mmCIF file of C-alpha atoms in Angstrom:
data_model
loop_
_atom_site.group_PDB
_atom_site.id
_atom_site.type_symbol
_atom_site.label_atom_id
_atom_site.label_comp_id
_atom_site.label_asym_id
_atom_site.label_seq_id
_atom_site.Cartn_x
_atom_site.Cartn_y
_atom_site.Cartn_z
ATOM 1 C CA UNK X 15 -100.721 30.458 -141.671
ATOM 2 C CA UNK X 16 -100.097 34.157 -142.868
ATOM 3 C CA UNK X 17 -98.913 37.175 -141.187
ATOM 4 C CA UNK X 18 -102.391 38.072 -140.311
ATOM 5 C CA UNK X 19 -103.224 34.717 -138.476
ATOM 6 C CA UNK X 20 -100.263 34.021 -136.488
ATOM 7 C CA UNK X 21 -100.312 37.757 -135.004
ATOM 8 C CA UNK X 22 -103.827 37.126 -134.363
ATOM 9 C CA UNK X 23 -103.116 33.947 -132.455
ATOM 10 C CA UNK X 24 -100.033 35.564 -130.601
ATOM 11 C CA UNK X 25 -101.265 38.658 -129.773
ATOM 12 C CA UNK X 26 -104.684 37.257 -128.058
ATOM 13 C CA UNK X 27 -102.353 35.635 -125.807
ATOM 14 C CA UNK X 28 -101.027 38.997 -124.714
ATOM 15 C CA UNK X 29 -101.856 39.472 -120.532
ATOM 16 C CA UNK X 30 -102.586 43.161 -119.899
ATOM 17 C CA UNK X 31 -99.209 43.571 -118.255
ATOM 18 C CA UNK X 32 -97.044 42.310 -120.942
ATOM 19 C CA UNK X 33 -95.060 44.284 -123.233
ATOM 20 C CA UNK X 34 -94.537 43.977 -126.910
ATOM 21 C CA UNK X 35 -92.929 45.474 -129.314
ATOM 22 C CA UNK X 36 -92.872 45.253 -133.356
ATOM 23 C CA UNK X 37 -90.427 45.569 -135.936
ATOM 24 C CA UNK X 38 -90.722 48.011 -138.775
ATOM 25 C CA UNK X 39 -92.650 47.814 -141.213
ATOM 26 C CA UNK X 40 -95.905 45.426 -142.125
ATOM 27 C CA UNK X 41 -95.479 43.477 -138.544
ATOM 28 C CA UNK X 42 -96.234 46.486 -136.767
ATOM 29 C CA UNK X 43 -99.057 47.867 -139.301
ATOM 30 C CA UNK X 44 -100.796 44.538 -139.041
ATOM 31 C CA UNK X 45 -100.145 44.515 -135.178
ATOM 32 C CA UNK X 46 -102.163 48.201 -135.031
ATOM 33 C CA UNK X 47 -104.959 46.765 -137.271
ATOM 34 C CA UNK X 48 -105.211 43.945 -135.177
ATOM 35 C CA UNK X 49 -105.009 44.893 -131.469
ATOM 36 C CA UNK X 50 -103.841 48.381 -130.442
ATOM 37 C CA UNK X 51 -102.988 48.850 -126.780
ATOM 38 C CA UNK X 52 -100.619 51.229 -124.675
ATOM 39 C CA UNK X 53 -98.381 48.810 -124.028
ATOM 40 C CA UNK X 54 -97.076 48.196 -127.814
ATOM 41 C CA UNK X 55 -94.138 49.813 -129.287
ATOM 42 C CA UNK X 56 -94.770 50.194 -132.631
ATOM 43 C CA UNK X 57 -91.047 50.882 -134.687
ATOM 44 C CA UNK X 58 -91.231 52.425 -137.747
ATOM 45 C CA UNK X 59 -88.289 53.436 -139.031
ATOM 46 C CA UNK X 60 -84.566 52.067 -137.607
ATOM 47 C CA UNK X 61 -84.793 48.465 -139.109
ATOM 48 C CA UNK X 62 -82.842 45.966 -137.190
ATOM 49 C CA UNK X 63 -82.962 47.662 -134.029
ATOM 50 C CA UNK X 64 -86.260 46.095 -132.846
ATOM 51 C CA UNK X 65 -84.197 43.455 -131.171
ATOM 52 C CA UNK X 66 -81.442 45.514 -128.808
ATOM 53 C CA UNK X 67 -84.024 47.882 -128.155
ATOM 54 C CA UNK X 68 -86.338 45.588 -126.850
ATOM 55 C CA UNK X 69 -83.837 44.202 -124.423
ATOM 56 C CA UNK X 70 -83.421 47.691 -123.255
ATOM 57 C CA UNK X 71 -87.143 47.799 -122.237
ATOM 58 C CA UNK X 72 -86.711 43.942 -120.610
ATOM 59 C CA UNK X 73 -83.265 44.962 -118.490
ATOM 60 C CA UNK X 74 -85.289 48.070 -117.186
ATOM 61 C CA UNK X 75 -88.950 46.312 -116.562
ATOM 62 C CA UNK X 76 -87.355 42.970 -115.040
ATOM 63 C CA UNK X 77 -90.704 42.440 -113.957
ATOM 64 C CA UNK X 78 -92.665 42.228 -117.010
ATOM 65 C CA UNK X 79 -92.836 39.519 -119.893
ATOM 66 C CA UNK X 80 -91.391 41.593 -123.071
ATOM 67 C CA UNK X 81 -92.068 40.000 -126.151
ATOM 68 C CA UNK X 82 -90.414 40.806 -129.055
ATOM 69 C CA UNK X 83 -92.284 40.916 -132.878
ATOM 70 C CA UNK X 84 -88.987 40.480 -135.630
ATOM 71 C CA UNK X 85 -89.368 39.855 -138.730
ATOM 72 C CA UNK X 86 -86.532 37.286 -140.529
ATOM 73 C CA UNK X 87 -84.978 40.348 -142.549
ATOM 74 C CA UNK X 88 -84.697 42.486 -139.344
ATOM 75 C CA UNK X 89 -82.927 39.962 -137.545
ATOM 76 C CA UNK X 90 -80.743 39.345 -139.638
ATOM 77 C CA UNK X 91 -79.355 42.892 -140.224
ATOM 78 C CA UNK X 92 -78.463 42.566 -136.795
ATOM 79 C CA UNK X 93 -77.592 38.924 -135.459
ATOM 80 C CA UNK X 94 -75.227 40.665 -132.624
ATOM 81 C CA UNK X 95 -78.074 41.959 -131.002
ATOM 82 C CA UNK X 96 -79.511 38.086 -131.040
ATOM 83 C CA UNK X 97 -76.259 36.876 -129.194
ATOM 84 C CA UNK X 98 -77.165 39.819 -126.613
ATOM 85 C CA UNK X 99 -80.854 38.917 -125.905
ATOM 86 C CA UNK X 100 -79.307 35.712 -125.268
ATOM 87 C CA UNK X 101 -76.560 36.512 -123.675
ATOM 88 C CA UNK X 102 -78.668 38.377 -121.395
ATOM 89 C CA UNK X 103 -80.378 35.810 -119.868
ATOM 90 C CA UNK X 104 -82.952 37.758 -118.923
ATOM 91 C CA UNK X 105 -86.194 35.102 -117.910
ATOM 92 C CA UNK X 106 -88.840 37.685 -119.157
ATOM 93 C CA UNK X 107 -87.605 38.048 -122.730
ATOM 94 C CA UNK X 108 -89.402 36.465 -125.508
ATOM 95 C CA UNK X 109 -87.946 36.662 -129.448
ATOM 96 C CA UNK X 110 -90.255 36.124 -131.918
ATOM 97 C CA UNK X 111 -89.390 35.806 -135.346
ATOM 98 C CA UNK X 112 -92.047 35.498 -138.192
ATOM 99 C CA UNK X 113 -90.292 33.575 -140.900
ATOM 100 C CA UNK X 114 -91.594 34.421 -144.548
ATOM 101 C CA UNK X 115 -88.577 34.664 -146.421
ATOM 102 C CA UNK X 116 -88.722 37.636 -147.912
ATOM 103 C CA UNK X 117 -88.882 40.960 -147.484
ATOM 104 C CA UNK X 118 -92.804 41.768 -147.492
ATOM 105 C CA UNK X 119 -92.337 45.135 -146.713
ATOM 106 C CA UNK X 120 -90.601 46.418 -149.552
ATOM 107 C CA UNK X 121 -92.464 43.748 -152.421
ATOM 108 C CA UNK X 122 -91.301 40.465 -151.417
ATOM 109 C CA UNK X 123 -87.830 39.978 -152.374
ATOM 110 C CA UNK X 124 -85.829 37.225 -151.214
ATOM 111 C CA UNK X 125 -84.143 37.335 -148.013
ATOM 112 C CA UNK X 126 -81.409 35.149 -146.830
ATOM 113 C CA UNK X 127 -83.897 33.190 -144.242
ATOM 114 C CA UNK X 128 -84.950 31.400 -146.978
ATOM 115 C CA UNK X 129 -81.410 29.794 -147.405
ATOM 116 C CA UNK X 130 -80.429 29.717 -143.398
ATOM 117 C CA UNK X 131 -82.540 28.370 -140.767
ATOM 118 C CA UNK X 132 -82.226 30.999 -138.532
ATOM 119 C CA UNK X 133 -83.664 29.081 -135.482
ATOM 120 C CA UNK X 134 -80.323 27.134 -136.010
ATOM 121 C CA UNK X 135 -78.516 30.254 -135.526
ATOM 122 C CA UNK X 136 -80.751 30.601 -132.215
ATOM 123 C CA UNK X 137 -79.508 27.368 -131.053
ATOM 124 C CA UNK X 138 -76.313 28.391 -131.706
ATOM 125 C CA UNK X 139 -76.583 31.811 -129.842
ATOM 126 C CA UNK X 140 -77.717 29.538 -126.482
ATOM 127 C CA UNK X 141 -80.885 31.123 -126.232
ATOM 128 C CA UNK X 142 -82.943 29.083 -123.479
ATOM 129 C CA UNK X 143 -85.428 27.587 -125.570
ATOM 130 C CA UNK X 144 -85.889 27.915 -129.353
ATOM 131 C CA UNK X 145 -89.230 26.552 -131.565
ATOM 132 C CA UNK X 146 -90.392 26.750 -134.787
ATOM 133 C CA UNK X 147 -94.161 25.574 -135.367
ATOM 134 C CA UNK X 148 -95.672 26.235 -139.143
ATOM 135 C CA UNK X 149 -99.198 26.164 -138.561
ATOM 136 C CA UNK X 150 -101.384 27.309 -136.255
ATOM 137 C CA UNK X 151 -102.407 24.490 -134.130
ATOM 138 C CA UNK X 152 -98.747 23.693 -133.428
ATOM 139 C CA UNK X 153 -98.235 27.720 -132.296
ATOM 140 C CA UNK X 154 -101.456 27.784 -130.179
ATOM 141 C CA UNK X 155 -99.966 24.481 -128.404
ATOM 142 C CA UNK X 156 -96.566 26.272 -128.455
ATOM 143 C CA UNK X 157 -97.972 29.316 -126.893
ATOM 144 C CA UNK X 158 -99.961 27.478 -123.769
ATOM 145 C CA UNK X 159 -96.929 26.054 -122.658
ATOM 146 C CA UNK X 160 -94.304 29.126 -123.277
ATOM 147 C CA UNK X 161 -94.957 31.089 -120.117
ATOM 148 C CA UNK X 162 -93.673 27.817 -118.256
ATOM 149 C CA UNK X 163 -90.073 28.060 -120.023
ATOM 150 C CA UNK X 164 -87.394 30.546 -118.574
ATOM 151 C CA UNK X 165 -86.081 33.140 -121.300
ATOM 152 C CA UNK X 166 -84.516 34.343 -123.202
ATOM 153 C CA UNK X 167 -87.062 32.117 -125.548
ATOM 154 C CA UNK X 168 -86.706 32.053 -129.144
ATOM 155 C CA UNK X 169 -89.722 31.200 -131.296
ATOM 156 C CA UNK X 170 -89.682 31.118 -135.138
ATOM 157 C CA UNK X 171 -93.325 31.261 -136.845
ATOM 158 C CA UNK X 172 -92.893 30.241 -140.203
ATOM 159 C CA UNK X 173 -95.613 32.197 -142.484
ATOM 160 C CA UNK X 174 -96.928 32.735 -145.885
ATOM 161 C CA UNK X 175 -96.488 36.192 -147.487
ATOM 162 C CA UNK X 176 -99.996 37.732 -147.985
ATOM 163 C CA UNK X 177 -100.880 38.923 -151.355
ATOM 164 C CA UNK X 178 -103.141 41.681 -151.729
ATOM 165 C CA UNK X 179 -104.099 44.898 -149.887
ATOM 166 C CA UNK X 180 -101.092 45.953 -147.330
ATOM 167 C CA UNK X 181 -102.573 47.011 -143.576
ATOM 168 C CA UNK X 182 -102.399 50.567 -143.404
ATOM 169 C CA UNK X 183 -99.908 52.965 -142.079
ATOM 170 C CA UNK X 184 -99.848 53.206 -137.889
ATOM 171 C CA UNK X 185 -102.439 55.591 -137.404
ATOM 172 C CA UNK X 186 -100.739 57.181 -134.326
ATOM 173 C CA UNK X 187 -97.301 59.843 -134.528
ATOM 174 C CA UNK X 188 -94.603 58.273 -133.023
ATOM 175 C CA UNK X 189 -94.273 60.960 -130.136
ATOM 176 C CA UNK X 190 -97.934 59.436 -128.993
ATOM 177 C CA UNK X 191 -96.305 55.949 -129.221
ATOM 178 C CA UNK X 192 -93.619 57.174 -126.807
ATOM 179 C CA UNK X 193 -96.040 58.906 -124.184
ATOM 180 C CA UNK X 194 -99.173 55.911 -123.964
ATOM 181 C CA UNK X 195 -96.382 53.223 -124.009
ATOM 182 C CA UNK X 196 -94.442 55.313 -120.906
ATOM 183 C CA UNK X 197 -98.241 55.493 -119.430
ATOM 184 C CA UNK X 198 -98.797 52.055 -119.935
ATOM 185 C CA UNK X 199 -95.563 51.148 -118.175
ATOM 186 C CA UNK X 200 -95.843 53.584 -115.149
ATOM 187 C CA UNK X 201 -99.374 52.085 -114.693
ATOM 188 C CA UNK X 202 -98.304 48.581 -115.149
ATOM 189 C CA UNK X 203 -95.690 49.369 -112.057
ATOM 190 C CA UNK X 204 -97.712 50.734 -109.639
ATOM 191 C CA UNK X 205 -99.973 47.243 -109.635
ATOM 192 C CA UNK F 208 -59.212 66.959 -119.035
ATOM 193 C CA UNK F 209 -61.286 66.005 -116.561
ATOM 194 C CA UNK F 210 -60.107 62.289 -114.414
ATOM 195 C CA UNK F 211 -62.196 59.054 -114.331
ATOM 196 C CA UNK F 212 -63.801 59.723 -111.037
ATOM 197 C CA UNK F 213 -65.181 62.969 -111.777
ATOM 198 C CA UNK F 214 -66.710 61.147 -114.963
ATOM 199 C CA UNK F 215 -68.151 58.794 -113.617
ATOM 200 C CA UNK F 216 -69.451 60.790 -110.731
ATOM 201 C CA UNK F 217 -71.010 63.387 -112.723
ATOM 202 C CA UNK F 218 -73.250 60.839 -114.154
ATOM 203 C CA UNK F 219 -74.575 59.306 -111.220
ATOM 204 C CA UNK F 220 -75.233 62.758 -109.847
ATOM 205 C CA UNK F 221 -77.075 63.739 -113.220
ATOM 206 C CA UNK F 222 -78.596 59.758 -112.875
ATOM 207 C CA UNK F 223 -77.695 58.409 -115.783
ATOM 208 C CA UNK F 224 -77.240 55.188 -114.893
ATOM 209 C CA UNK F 225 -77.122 53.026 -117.440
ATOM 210 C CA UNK F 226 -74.930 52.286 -120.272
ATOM 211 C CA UNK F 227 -74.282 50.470 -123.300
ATOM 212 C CA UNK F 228 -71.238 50.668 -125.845
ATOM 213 C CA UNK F 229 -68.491 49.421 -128.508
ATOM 214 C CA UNK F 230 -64.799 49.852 -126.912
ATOM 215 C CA UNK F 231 -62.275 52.603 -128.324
ATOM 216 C CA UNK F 232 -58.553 53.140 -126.721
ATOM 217 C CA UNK F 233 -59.979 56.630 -125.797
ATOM 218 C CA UNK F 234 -62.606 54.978 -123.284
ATOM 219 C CA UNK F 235 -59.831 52.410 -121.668
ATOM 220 C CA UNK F 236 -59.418 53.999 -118.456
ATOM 221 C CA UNK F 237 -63.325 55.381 -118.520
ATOM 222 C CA UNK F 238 -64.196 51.379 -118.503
ATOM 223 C CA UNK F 239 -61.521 49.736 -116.521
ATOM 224 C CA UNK F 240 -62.614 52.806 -113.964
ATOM 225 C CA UNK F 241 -66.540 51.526 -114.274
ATOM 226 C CA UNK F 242 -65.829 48.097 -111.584
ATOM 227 C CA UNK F 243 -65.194 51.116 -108.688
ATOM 228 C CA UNK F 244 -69.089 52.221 -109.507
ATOM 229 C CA UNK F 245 -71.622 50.143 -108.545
ATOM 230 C CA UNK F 246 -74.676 52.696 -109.251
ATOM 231 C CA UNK F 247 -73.507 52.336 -112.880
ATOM 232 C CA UNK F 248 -74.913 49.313 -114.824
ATOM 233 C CA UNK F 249 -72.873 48.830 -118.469
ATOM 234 C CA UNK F 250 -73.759 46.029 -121.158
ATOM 235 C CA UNK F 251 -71.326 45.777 -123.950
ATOM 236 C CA UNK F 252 -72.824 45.742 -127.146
ATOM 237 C CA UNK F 253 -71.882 43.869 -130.740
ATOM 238 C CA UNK F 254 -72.112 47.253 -132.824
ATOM 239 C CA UNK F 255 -72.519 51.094 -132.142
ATOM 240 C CA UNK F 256 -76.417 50.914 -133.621
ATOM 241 C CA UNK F 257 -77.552 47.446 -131.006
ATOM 242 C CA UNK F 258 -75.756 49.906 -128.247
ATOM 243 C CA UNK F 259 -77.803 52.579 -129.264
ATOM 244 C CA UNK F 260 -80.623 50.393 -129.340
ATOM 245 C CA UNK F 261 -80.106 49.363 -126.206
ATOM 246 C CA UNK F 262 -79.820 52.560 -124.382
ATOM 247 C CA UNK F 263 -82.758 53.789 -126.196
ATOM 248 C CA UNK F 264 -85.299 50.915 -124.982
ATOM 249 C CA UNK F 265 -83.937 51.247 -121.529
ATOM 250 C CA UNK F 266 -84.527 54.909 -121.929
ATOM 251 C CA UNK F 267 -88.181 54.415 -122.810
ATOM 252 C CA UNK F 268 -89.057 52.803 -119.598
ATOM 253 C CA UNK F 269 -87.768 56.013 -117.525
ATOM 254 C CA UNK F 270 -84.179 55.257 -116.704
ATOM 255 C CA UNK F 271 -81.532 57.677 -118.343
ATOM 256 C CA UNK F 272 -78.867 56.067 -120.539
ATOM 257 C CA UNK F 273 -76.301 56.332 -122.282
ATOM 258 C CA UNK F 274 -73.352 55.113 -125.261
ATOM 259 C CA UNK F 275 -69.675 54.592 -125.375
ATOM 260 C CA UNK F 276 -68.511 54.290 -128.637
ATOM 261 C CA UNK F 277 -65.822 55.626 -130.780
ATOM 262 C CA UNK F 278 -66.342 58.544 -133.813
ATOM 263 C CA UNK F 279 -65.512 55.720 -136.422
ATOM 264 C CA UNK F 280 -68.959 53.876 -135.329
ATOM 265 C CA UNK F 281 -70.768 56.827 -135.517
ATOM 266 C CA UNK F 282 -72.056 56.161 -139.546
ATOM 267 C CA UNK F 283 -73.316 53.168 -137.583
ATOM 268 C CA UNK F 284 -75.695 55.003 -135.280
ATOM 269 C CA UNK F 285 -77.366 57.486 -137.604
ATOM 270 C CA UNK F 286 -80.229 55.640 -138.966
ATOM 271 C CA UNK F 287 -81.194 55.146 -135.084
ATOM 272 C CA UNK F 288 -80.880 58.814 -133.981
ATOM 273 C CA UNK F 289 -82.617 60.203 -136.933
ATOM 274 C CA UNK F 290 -85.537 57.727 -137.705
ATOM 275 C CA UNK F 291 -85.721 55.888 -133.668
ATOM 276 C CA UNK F 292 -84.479 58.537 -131.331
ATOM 277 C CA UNK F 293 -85.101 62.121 -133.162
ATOM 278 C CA UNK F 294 -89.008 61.287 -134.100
ATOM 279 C CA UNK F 295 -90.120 59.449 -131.074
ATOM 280 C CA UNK F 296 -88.286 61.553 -128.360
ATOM 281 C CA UNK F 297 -85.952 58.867 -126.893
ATOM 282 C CA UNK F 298 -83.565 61.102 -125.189
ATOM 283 C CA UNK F 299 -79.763 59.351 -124.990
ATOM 284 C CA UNK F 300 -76.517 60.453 -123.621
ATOM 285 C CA UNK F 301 -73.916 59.530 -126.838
ATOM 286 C CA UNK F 302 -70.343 60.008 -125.026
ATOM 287 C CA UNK F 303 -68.702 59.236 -128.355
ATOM 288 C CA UNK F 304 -64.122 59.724 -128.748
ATOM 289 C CA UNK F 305 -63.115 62.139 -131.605
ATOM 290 C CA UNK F 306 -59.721 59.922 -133.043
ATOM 291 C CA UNK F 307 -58.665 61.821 -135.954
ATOM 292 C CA UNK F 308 -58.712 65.128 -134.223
ATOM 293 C CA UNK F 309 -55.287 65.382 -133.133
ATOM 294 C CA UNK F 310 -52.290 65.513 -135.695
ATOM 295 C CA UNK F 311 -50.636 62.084 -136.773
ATOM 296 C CA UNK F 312 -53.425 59.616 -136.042
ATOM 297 C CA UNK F 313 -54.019 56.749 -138.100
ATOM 298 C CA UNK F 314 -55.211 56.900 -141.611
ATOM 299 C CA UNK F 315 -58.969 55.158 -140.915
ATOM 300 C CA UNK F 316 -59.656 58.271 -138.481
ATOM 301 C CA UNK F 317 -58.669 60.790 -140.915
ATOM 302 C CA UNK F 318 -61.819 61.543 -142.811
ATOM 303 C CA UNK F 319 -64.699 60.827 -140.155
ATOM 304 C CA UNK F 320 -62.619 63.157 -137.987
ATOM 305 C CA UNK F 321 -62.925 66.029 -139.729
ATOM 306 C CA UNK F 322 -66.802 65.656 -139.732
ATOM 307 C CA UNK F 323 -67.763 64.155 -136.920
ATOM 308 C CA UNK F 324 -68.849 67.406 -134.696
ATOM 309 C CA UNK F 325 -70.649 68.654 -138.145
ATOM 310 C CA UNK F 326 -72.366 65.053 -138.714
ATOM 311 C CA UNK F 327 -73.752 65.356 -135.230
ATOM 312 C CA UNK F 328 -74.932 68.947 -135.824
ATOM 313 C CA UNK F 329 -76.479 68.217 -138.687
ATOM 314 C CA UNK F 330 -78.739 66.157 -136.951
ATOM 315 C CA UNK F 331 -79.677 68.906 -134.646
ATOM 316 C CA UNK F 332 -78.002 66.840 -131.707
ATOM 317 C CA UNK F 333 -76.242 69.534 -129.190
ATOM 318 C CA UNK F 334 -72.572 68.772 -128.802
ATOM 319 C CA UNK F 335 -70.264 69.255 -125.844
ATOM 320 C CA UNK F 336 -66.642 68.887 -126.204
ATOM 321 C CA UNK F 337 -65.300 67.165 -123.280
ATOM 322 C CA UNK F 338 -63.105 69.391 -120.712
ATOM 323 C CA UNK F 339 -64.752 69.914 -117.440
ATOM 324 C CA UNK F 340 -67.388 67.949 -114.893
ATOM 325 C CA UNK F 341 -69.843 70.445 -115.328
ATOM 326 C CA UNK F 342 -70.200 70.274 -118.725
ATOM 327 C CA UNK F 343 -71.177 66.801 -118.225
ATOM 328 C CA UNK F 344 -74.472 67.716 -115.968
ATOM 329 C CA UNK F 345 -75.227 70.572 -118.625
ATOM 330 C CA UNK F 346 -75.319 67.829 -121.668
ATOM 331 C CA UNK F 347 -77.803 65.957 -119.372
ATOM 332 C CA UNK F 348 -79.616 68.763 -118.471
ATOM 333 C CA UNK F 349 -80.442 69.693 -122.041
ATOM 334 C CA UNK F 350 -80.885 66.063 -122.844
ATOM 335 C CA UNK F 351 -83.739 66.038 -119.871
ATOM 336 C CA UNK F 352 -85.465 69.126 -121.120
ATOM 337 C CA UNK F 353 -84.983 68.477 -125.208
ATOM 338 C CA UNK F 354 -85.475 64.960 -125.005
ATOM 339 C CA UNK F 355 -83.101 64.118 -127.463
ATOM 340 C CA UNK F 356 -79.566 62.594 -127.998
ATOM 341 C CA UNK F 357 -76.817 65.186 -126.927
ATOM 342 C CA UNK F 358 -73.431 64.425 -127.367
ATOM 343 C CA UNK F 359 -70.384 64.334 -125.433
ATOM 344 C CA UNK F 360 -67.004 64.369 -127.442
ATOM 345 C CA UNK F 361 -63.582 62.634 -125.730
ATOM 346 C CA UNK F 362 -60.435 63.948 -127.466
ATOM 347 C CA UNK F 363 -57.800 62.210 -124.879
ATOM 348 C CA UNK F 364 -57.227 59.649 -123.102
ATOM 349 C CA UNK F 365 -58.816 60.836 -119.229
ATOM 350 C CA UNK F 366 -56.758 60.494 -116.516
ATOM 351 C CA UNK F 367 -57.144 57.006 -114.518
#
């Protein structure tokens, strides 16, 4: 499974009211290419923030199922924010982590995930339910069953780094990111 | 300088309500003070940047926030403001202590002390140095119509 498939996989199982939100870099270029919709954040610069800032968005929209797209270097430039979306317990929270072990974004050098299982370090942090599935029957199983399981959940998608032609950059300003997303969640709350 | 109460009450009458942050000495009685207002809804964070984080997602969704942090954390926060906050328009309060602005402090406040208005400004973020109530519901007011970060600077300790 490569980048390209298991966003594919996770992002068709998206409900029109849930939120989600991707890291910087190639997650959230191959998230535009794939499906755009008001409701995703798309972060291109601050790497490593992805994570606390996404908890921001699921402490305000309690309602909502936020799900979180991290890559393995962004989380782990900032593991304290992991021990908050845990520590939040907040049931509507969903961390997902696709686990290449490199850096893709920047040409593929290695990253520590490649030495440290970070869904160990999940564990760890007490998050309500950590996974890792490496291929994609085991995430589409994974994913039927996830909306069952009280957050904060954890789920690590281990994946191939694609070689050849990058997705191209978001095609949207960031500004217009802000506004359809704060559309998208006004709408979602008057349903 | 202004007391706890009047802090905390100019925020909930400007309606920022909640707040993330990192701890300094400065912000002891600000914090101890918080348990007496229940309108105000605080989440400690691990670092300065996951507080700013934070703040900024909550933010997003329509609810004004803000930071707590100390001038020393404030390196720790810039790649946020200028490449999250600045470029998407994610306004947040940053209610950040100045330690190395008084005479005698200790050597690790020093240098970031004598910068840290200028390293704001630099960034274009308006900064208010901390003396009265009002200028509290100014710094939100030009956070609400800039949508941007403003700052608010703490040089003592405020009165409990």
């Amino acid at each position: 499974m490569n980048r390209r498939q298991a966003l594919e996989e996770i992002m068709a199982f998206l409900g029109d009211g849930d939120i989600a939100l991707f890291t910087t870099g190639k997650i959230s270029r191959e998230a535009f290419r794939i499906q755009d919709r008001k409701a995703n954040f798309y972060m291109v610069g601050s790497m490593g923030l992805i994570s606390s800032f996404s908890l921001g968005v699921a402490y305000a929209c309690p309602e909502k199922q936020v799900l979180i797209f991290d890559g393995d270097g962004s989380a782990f430039m900032n593991l304290g924010s992991l021990a908050m979306v845990s520590r939040s317990k907040l049931a509507n929270i969903t961390h997902i982590i696709l686990d290449n072990g490199v850096y893709a974004s920047t040409g593929n050098q290695k990253c520590i995930s490649s030495e440290i299982d970070i869904s160990a370090l999940a564990n760890a942090l007490q998050y309500k339910w950590v996974k890792t599935v490496a291929d994609v029957e085991d995430l589409r199983i994974c994913l039927k069953y996830l909306k069952r399981k009280r957050g904060p959940r954890f789920l690590r998608v281990m994946i191939d780094t694609i070689e050849g032609v990058s997705p191209p950059r978001i095609g949207i300003s960031p500004l217009r990111i802000t506004r359809r997303f704060q559309s998208a969640i006004r709408q979602l709350s008057i349903r | 300088m202004i007391t706890v109460d009047d802090f905390w009450s100019a925020l909930i009458e400007s309606n920022v309500t909640f707040f993330s942050g990192v701890p300094c000495s400065l912000l002891k009685n600000i914090l101890t003070g918080l348990s007496r207002f229940d309108a105000i809804r605080y989440v400690d964070a691990t670092r300065e940047d996951a507080a700013l984080g934070l703040a900024s997602g909550v933010s997003l969704c329509g609810i004004k926030s803000g930071i707590l942090i100390q001038n020393s954390g404030l390196g720790n926060i810039i790649n946020g403001v200028s490449s999250l906050n600045l470029i998407y328009k994610i306004p947040v309060l940053i209610i950040v202590t100045w330690r190395g602005s008084y005479k005698n402090d200790a050597p690790e406040h020093i240098i970031i002390g004598k910068v840290s208005s200028k390293l704001l400004r630099l960034f274009k973020i308006p900064v208010y140095i901390l003396e009265t109530k009002r200028q509290i519901k100014e710094a939100v007011a030009r956070m609400d119509a800039l949508k941007v970060p403003v700052a608010i600077m703490i040089k003592e300790l405020t009165t409990a």
